[in-house]
Short mmCIF file of N, CA, C and O in Angstrom, two decimals:
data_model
loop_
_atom_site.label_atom_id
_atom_site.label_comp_id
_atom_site.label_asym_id
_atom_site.label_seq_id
_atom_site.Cartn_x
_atom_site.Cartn_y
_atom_site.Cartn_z
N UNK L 17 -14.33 -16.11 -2.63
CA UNK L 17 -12.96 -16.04 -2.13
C UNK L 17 -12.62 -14.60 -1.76
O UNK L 17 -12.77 -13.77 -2.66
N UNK L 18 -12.22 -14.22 -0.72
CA UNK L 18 -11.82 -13.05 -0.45
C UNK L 18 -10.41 -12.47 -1.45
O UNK L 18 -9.26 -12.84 -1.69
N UNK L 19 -11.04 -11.68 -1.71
CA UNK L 19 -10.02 -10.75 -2.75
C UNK L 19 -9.35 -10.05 -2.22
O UNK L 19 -8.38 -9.84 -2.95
N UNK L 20 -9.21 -9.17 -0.69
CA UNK L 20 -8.72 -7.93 0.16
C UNK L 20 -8.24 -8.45 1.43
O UNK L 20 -9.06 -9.11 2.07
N UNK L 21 -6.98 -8.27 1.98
CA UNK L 21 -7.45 -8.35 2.90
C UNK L 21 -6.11 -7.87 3.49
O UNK L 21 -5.05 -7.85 2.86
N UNK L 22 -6.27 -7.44 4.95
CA UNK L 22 -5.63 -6.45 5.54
C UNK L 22 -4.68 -6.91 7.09
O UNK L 22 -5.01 -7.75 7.93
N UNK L 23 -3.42 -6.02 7.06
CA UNK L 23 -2.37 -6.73 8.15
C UNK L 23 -2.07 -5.24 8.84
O UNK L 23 -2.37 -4.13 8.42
N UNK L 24 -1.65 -5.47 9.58
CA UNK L 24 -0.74 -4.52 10.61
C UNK L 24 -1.68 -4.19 11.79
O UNK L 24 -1.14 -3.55 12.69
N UNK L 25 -2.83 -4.49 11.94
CA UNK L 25 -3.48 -3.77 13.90
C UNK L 25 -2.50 -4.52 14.75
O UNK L 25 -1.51 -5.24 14.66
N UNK L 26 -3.22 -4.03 15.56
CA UNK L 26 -2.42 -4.22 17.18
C UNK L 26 -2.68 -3.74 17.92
O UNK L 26 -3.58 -3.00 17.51
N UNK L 27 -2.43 -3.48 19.60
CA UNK L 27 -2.33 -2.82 20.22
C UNK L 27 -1.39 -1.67 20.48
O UNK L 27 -0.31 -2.08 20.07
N UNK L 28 -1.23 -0.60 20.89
CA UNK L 28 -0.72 0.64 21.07
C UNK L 28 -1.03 1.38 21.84
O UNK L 28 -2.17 1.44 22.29
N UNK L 29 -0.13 2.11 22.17
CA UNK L 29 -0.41 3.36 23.29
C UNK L 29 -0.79 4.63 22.48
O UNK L 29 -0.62 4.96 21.31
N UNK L 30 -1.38 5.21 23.56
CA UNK L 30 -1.56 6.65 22.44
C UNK L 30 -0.28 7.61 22.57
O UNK L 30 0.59 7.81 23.41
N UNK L 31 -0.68 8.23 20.98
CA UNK L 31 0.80 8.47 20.76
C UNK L 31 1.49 7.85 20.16
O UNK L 31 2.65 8.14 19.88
N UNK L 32 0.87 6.83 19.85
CA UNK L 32 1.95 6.23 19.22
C UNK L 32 1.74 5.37 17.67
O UNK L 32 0.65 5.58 17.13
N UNK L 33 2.58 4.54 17.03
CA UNK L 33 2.54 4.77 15.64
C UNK L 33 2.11 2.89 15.25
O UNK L 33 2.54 1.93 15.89
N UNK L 34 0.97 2.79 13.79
CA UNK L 34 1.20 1.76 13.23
C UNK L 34 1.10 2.30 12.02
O UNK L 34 0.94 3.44 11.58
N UNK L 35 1.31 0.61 11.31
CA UNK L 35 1.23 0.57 9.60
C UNK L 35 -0.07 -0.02 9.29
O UNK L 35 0.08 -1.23 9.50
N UNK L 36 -0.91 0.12 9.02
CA UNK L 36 -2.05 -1.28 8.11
C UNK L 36 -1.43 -1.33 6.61
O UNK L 36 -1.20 -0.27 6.03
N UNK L 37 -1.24 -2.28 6.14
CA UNK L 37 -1.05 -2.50 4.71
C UNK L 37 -2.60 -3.66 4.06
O UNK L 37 -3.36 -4.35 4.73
N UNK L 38 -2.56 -3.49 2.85
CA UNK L 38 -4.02 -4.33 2.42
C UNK L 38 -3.46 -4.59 0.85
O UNK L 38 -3.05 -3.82 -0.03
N UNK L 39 -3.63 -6.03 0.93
CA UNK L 39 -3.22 -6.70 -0.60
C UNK L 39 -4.28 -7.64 -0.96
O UNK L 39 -5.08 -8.15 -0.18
N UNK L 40 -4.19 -7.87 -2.54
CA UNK L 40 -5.44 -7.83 -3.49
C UNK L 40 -4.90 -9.54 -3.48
O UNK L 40 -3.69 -9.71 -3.53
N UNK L 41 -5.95 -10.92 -3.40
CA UNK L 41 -5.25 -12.03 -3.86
C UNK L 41 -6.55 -12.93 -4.94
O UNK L 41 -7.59 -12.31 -4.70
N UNK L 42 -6.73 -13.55 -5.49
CA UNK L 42 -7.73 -14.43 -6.25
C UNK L 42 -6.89 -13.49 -7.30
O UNK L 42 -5.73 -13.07 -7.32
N UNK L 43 -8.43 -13.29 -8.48
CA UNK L 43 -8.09 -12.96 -10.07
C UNK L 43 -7.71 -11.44 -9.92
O UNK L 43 -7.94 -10.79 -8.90
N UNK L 44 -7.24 -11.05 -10.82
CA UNK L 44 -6.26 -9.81 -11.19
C UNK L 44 -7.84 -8.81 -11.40
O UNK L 44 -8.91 -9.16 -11.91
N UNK L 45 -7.38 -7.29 -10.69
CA UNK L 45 -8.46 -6.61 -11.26
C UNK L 45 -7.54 -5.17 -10.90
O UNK L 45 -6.45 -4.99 -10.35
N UNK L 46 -8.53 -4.27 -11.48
CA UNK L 46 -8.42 -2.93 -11.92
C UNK L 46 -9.10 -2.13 -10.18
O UNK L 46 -10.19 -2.51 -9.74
N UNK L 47 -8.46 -1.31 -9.61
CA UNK L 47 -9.61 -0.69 -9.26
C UNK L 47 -9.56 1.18 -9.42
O UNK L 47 -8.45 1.60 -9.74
N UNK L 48 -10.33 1.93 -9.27
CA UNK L 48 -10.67 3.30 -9.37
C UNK L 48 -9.89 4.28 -8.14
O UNK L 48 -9.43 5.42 -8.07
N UNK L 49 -10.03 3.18 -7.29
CA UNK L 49 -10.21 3.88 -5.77
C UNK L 49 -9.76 2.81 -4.73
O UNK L 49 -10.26 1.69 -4.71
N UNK L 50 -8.82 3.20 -3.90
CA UNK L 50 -8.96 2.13 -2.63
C UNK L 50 -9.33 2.93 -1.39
O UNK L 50 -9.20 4.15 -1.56
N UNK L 51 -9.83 2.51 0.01
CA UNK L 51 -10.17 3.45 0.67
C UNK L 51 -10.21 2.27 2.37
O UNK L 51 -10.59 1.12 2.59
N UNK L 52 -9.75 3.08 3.00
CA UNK L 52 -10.11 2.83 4.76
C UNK L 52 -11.11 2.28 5.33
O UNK L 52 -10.69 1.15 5.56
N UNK L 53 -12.07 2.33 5.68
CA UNK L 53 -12.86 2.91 6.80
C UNK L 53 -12.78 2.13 8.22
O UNK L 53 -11.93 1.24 8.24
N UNK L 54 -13.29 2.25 9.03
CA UNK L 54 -13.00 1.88 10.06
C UNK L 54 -14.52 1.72 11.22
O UNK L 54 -15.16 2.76 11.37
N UNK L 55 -14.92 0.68 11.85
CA UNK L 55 -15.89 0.61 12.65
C UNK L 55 -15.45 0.29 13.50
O UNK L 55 -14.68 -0.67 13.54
N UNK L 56 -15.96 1.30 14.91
CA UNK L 56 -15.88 0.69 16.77
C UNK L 56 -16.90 0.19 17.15
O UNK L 56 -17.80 0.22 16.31
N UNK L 57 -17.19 -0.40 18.32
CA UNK L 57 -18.17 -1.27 18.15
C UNK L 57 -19.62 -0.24 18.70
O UNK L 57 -19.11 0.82 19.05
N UNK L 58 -20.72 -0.16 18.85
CA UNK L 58 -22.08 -0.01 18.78
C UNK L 58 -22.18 1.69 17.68
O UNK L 58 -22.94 2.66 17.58
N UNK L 59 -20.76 1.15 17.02
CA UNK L 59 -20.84 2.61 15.79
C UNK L 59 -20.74 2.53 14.86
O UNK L 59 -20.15 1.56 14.39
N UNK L 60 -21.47 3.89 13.77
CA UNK L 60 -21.55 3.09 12.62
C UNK L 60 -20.22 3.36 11.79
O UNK L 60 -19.26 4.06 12.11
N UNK L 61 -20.47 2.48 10.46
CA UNK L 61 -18.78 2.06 9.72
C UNK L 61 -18.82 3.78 9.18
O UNK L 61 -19.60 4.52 8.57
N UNK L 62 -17.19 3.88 9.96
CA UNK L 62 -17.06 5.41 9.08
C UNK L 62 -15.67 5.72 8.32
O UNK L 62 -14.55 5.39 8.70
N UNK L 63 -16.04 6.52 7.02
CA UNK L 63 -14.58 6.91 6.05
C UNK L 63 -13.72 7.33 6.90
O UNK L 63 -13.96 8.09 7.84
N UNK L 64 -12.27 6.68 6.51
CA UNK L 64 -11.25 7.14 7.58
C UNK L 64 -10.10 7.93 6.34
O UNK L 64 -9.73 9.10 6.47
N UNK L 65 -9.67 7.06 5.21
CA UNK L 65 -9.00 8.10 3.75
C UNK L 65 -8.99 7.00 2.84
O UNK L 65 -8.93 5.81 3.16
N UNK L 66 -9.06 7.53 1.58
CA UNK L 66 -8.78 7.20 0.15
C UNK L 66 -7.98 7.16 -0.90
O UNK L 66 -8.02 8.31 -1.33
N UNK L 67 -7.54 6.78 -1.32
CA UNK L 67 -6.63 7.34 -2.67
C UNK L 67 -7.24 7.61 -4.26
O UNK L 67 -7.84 6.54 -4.36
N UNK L 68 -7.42 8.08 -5.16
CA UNK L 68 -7.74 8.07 -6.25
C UNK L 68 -6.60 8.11 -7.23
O UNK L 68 -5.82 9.04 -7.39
N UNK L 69 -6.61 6.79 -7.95
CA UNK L 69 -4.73 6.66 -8.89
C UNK L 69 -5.18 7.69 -9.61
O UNK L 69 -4.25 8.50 -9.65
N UNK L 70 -6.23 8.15 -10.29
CA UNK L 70 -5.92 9.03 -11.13
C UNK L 70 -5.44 10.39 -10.35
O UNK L 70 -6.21 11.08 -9.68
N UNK L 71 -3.65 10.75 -10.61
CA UNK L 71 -3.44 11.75 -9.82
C UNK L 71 -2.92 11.34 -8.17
O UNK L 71 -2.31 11.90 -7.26
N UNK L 72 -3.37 10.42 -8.35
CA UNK L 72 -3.12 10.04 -6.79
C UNK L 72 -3.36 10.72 -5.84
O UNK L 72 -2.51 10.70 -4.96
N UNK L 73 -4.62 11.59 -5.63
CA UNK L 73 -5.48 12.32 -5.00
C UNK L 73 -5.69 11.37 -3.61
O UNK L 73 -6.18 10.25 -3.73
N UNK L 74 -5.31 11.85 -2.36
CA UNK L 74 -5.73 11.68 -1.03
C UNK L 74 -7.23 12.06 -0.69
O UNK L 74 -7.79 12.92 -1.37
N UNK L 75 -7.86 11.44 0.35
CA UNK L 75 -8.66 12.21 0.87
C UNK L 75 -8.66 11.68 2.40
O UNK L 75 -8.17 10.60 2.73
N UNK L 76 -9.25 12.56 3.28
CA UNK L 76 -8.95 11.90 4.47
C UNK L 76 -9.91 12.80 5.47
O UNK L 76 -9.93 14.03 5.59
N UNK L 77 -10.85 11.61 6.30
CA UNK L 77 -11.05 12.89 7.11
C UNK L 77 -10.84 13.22 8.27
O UNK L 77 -9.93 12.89 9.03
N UNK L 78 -11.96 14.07 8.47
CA UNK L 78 -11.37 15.54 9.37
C UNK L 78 -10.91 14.99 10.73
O UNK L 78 -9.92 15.64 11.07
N UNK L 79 -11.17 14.20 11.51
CA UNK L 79 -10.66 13.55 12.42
C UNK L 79 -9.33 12.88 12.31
O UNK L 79 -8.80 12.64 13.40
N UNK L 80 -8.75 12.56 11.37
CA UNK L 80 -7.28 11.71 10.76
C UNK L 80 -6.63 12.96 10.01
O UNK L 80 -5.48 12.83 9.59
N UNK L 81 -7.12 13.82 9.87
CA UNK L 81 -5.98 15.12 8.88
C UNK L 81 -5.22 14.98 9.96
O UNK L 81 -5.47 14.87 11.17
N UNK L 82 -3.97 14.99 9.14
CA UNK L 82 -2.85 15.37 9.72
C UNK L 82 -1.93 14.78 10.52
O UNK L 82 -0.80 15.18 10.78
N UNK L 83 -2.69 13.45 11.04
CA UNK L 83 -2.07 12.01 11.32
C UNK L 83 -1.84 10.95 10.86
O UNK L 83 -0.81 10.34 11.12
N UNK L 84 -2.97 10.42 9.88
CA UNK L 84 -2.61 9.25 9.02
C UNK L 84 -2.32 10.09 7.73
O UNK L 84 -2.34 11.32 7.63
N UNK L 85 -1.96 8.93 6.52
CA UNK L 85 -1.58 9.00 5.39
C UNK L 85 -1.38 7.60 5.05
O UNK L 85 -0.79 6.65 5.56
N UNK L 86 -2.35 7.91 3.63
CA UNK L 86 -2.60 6.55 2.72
C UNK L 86 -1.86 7.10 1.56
O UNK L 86 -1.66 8.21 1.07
N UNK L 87 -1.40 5.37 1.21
CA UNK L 87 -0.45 5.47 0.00
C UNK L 87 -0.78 4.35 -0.57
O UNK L 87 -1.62 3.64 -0.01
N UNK L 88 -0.12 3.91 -1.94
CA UNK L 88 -0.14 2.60 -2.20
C UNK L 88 0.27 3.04 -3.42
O UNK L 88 0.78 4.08 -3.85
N UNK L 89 -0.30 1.32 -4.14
CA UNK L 89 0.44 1.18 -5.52
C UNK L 89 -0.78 0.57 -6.67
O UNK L 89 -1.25 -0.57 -6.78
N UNK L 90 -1.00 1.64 -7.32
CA UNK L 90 -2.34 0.60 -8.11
C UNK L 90 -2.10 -0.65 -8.48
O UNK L 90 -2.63 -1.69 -8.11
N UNK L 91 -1.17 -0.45 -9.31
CA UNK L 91 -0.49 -1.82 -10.29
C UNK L 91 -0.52 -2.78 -9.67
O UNK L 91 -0.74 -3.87 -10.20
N UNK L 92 -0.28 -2.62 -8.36
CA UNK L 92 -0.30 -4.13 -7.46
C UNK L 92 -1.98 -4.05 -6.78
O UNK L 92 -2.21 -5.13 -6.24
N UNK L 93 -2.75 -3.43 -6.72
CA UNK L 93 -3.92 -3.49 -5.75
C UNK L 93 -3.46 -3.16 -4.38
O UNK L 93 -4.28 -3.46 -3.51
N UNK L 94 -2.32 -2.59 -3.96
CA UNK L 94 -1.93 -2.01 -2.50
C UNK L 94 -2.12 -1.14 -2.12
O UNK L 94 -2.15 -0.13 -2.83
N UNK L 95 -2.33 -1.12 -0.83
CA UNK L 95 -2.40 0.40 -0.22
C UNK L 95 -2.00 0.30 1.17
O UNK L 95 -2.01 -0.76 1.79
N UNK L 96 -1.64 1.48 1.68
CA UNK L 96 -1.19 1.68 3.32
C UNK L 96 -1.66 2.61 3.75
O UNK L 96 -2.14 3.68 3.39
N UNK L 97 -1.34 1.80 5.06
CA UNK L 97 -2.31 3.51 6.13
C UNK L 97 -1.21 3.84 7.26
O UNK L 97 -0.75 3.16 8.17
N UNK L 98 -1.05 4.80 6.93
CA UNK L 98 0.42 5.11 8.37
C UNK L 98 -0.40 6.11 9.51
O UNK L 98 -0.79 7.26 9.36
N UNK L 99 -0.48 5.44 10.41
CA UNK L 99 -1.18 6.15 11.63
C UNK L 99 -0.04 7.02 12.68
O UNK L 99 0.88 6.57 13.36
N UNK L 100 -0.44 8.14 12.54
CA UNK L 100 0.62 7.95 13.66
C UNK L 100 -0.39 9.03 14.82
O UNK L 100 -1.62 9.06 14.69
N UNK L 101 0.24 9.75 15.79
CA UNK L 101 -0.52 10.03 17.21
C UNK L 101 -2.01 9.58 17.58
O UNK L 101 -3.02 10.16 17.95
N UNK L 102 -1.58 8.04 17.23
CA UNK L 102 -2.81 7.45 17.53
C UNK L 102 -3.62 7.94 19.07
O UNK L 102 -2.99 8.23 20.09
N UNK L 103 -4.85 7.94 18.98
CA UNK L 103 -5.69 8.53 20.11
C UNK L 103 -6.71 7.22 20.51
O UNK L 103 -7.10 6.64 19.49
N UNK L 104 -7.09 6.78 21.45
CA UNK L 104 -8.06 5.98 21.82
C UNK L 104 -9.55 5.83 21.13
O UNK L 104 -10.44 5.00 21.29
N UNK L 105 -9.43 7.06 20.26
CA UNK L 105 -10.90 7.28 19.97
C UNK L 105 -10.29 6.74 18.53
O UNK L 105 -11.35 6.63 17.91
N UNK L 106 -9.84 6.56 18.13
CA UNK L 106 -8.94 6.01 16.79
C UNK L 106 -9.37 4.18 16.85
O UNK L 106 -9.23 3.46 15.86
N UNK L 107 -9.81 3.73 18.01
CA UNK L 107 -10.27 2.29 18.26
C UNK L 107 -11.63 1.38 17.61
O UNK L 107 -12.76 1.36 18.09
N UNK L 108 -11.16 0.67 16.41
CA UNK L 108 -11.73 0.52 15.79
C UNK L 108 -11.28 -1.08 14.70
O UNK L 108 -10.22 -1.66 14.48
N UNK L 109 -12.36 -1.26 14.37
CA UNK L 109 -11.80 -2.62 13.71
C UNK L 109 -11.35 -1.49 11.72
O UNK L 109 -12.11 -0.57 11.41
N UNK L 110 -10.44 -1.76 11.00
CA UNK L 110 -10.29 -1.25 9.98
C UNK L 110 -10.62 -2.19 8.46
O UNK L 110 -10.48 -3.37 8.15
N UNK L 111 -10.90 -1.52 8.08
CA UNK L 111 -11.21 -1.90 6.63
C UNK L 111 -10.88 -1.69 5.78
O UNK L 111 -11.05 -0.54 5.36
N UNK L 112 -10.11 -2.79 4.89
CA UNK L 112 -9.84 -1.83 3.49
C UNK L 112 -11.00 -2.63 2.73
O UNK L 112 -11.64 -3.67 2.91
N UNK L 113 -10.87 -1.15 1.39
CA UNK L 113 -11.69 -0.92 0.64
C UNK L 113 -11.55 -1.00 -1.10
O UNK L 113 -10.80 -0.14 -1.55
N UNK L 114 -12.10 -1.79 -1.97
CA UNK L 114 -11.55 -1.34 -4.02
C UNK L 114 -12.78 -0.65 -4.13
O UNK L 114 -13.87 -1.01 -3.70
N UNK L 115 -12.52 0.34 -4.73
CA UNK L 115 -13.97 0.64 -5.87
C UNK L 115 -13.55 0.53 -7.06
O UNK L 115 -12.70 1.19 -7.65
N UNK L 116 -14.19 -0.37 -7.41
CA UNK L 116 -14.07 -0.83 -8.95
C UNK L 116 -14.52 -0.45 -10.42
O UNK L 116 -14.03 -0.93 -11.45
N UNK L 117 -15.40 0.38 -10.36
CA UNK L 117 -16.00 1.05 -11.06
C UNK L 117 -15.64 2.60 -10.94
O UNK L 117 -15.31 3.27 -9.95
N UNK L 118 -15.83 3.01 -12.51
CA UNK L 118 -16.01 4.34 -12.58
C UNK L 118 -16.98 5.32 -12.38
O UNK L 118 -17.91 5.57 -13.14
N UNK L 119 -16.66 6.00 -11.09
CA UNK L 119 -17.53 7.23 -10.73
C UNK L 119 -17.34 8.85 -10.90
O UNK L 119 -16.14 9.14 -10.86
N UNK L 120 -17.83 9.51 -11.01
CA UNK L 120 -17.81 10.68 -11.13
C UNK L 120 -17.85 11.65 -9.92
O UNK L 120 -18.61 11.30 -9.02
N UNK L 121 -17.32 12.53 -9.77
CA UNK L 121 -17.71 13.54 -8.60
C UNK L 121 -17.11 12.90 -6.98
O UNK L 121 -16.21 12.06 -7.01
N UNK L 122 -17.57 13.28 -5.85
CA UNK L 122 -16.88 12.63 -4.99
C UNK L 122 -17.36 11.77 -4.42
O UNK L 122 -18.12 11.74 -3.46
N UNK L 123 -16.76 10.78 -5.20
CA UNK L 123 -17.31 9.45 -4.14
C UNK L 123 -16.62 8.79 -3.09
O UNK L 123 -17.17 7.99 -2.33
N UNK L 124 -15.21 9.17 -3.02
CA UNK L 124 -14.55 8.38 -2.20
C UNK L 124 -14.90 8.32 -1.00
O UNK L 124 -14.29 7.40 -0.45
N UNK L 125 -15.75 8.98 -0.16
CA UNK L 125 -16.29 8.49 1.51
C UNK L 125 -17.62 7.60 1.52
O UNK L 125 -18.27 7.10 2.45
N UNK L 126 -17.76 7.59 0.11
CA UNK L 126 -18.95 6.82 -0.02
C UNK L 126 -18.81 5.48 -0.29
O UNK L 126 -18.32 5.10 -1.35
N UNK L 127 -19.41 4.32 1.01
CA UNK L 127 -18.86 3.63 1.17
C UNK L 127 -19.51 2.58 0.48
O UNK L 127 -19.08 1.45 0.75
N UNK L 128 -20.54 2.67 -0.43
CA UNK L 128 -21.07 1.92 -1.68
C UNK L 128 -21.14 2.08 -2.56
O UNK L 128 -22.18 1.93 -3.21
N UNK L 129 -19.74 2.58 -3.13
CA UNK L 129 -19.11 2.75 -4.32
C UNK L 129 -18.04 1.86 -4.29
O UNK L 129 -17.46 1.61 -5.35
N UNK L 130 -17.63 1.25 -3.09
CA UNK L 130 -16.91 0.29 -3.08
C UNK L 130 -17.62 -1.16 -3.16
O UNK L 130 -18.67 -1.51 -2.64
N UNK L 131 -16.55 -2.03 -4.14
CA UNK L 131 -17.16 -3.27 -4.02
C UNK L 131 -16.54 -4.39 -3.73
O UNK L 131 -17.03 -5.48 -4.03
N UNK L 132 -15.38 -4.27 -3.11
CA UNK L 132 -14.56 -5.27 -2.36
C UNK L 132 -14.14 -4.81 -0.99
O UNK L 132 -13.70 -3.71 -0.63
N UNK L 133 -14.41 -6.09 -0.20
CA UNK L 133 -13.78 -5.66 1.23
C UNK L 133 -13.01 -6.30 1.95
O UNK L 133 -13.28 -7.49 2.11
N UNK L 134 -11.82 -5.74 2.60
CA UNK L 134 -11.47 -7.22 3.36
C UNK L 134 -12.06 -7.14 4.72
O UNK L 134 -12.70 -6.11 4.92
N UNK L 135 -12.00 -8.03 5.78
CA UNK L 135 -12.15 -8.59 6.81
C UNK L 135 -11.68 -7.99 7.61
O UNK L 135 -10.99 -8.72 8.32
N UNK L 136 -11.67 -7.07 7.89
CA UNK L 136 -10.64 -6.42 9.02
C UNK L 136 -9.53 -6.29 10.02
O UNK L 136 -9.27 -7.30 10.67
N UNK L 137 -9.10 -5.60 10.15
CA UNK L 137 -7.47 -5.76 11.50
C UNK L 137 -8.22 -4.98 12.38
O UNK L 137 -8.90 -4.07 11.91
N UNK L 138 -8.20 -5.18 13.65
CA UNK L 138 -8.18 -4.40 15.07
C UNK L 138 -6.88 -3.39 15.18
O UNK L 138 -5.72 -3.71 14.93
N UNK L 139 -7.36 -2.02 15.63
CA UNK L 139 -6.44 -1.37 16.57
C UNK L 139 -7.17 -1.40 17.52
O UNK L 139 -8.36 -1.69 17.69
N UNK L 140 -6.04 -0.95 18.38
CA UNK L 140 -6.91 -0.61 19.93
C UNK L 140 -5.83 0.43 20.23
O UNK L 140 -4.78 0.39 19.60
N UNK L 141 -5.99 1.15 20.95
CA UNK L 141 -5.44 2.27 21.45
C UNK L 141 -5.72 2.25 22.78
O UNK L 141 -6.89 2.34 23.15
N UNK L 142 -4.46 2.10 23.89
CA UNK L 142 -4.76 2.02 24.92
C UNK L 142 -4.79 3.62 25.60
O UNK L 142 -4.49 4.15 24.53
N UNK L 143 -4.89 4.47 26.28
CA UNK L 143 -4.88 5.33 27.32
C UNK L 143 -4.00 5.21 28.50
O UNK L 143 -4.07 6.05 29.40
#
């Protein structure tokens, strides 16, 4: 049963703004970490940002600094991704991500440290 799974793509202009939100449904769990990533098509799946509850540590990368921002809520298994000056190259199917387990050091772009996924939302970013 899918445990993750994720709302808000769409289409958009560049420049311009969405939400993805991603909620947890089956049995109740814990996780470490929730996290993004995002695949376009003949490319491979890449970290887009993370959260770590402990602290509530961001991470995000270098291509999304400074435009998106992930948030959420452990207690519930939520998280959000606020995109904003979306760019065409931003076109990609998205993914959210639990890591469920405890890791050490930095794992959050590491995308098999996660062990739940949902199914993805499309953006597209038009030009």
């Amino acid at each position: 049963q899918v445990q993750l799974a994720e709302f808000g793509g769409g289409l958009v202009q560049a420049g311009g703004s969405l939400r993805l939100f991603c909620a947890a449904s089956g049995r109740t769990f814990t996780t470490n970490a929730m996290g993004w990533f995002r695949q376009a098509p003949g490319k491979e799946r890449e970290f887009v940002a993370a959260i770590r509850w402990s602290g509530h540590n961001t991470y995000y990368s270098d291509s999304v600094t400074g435009r998106f921002t992930i948030s959420g809520d452990n207690t519930k298994n939520m998280v959000f991704l606020q995109m904003n000056g979306l760019k065409p190259e931003d076109t990609a199917v998205y993914y959210c991500a639990a890591a469920l387990g405890y890791y050490s050091g930095n794992y959050h772009a590491n995308e098999d440290r996660y062990a739940l996924w949902g199914q993805g939302t499309q953006v597209t970013v038009s030009s």
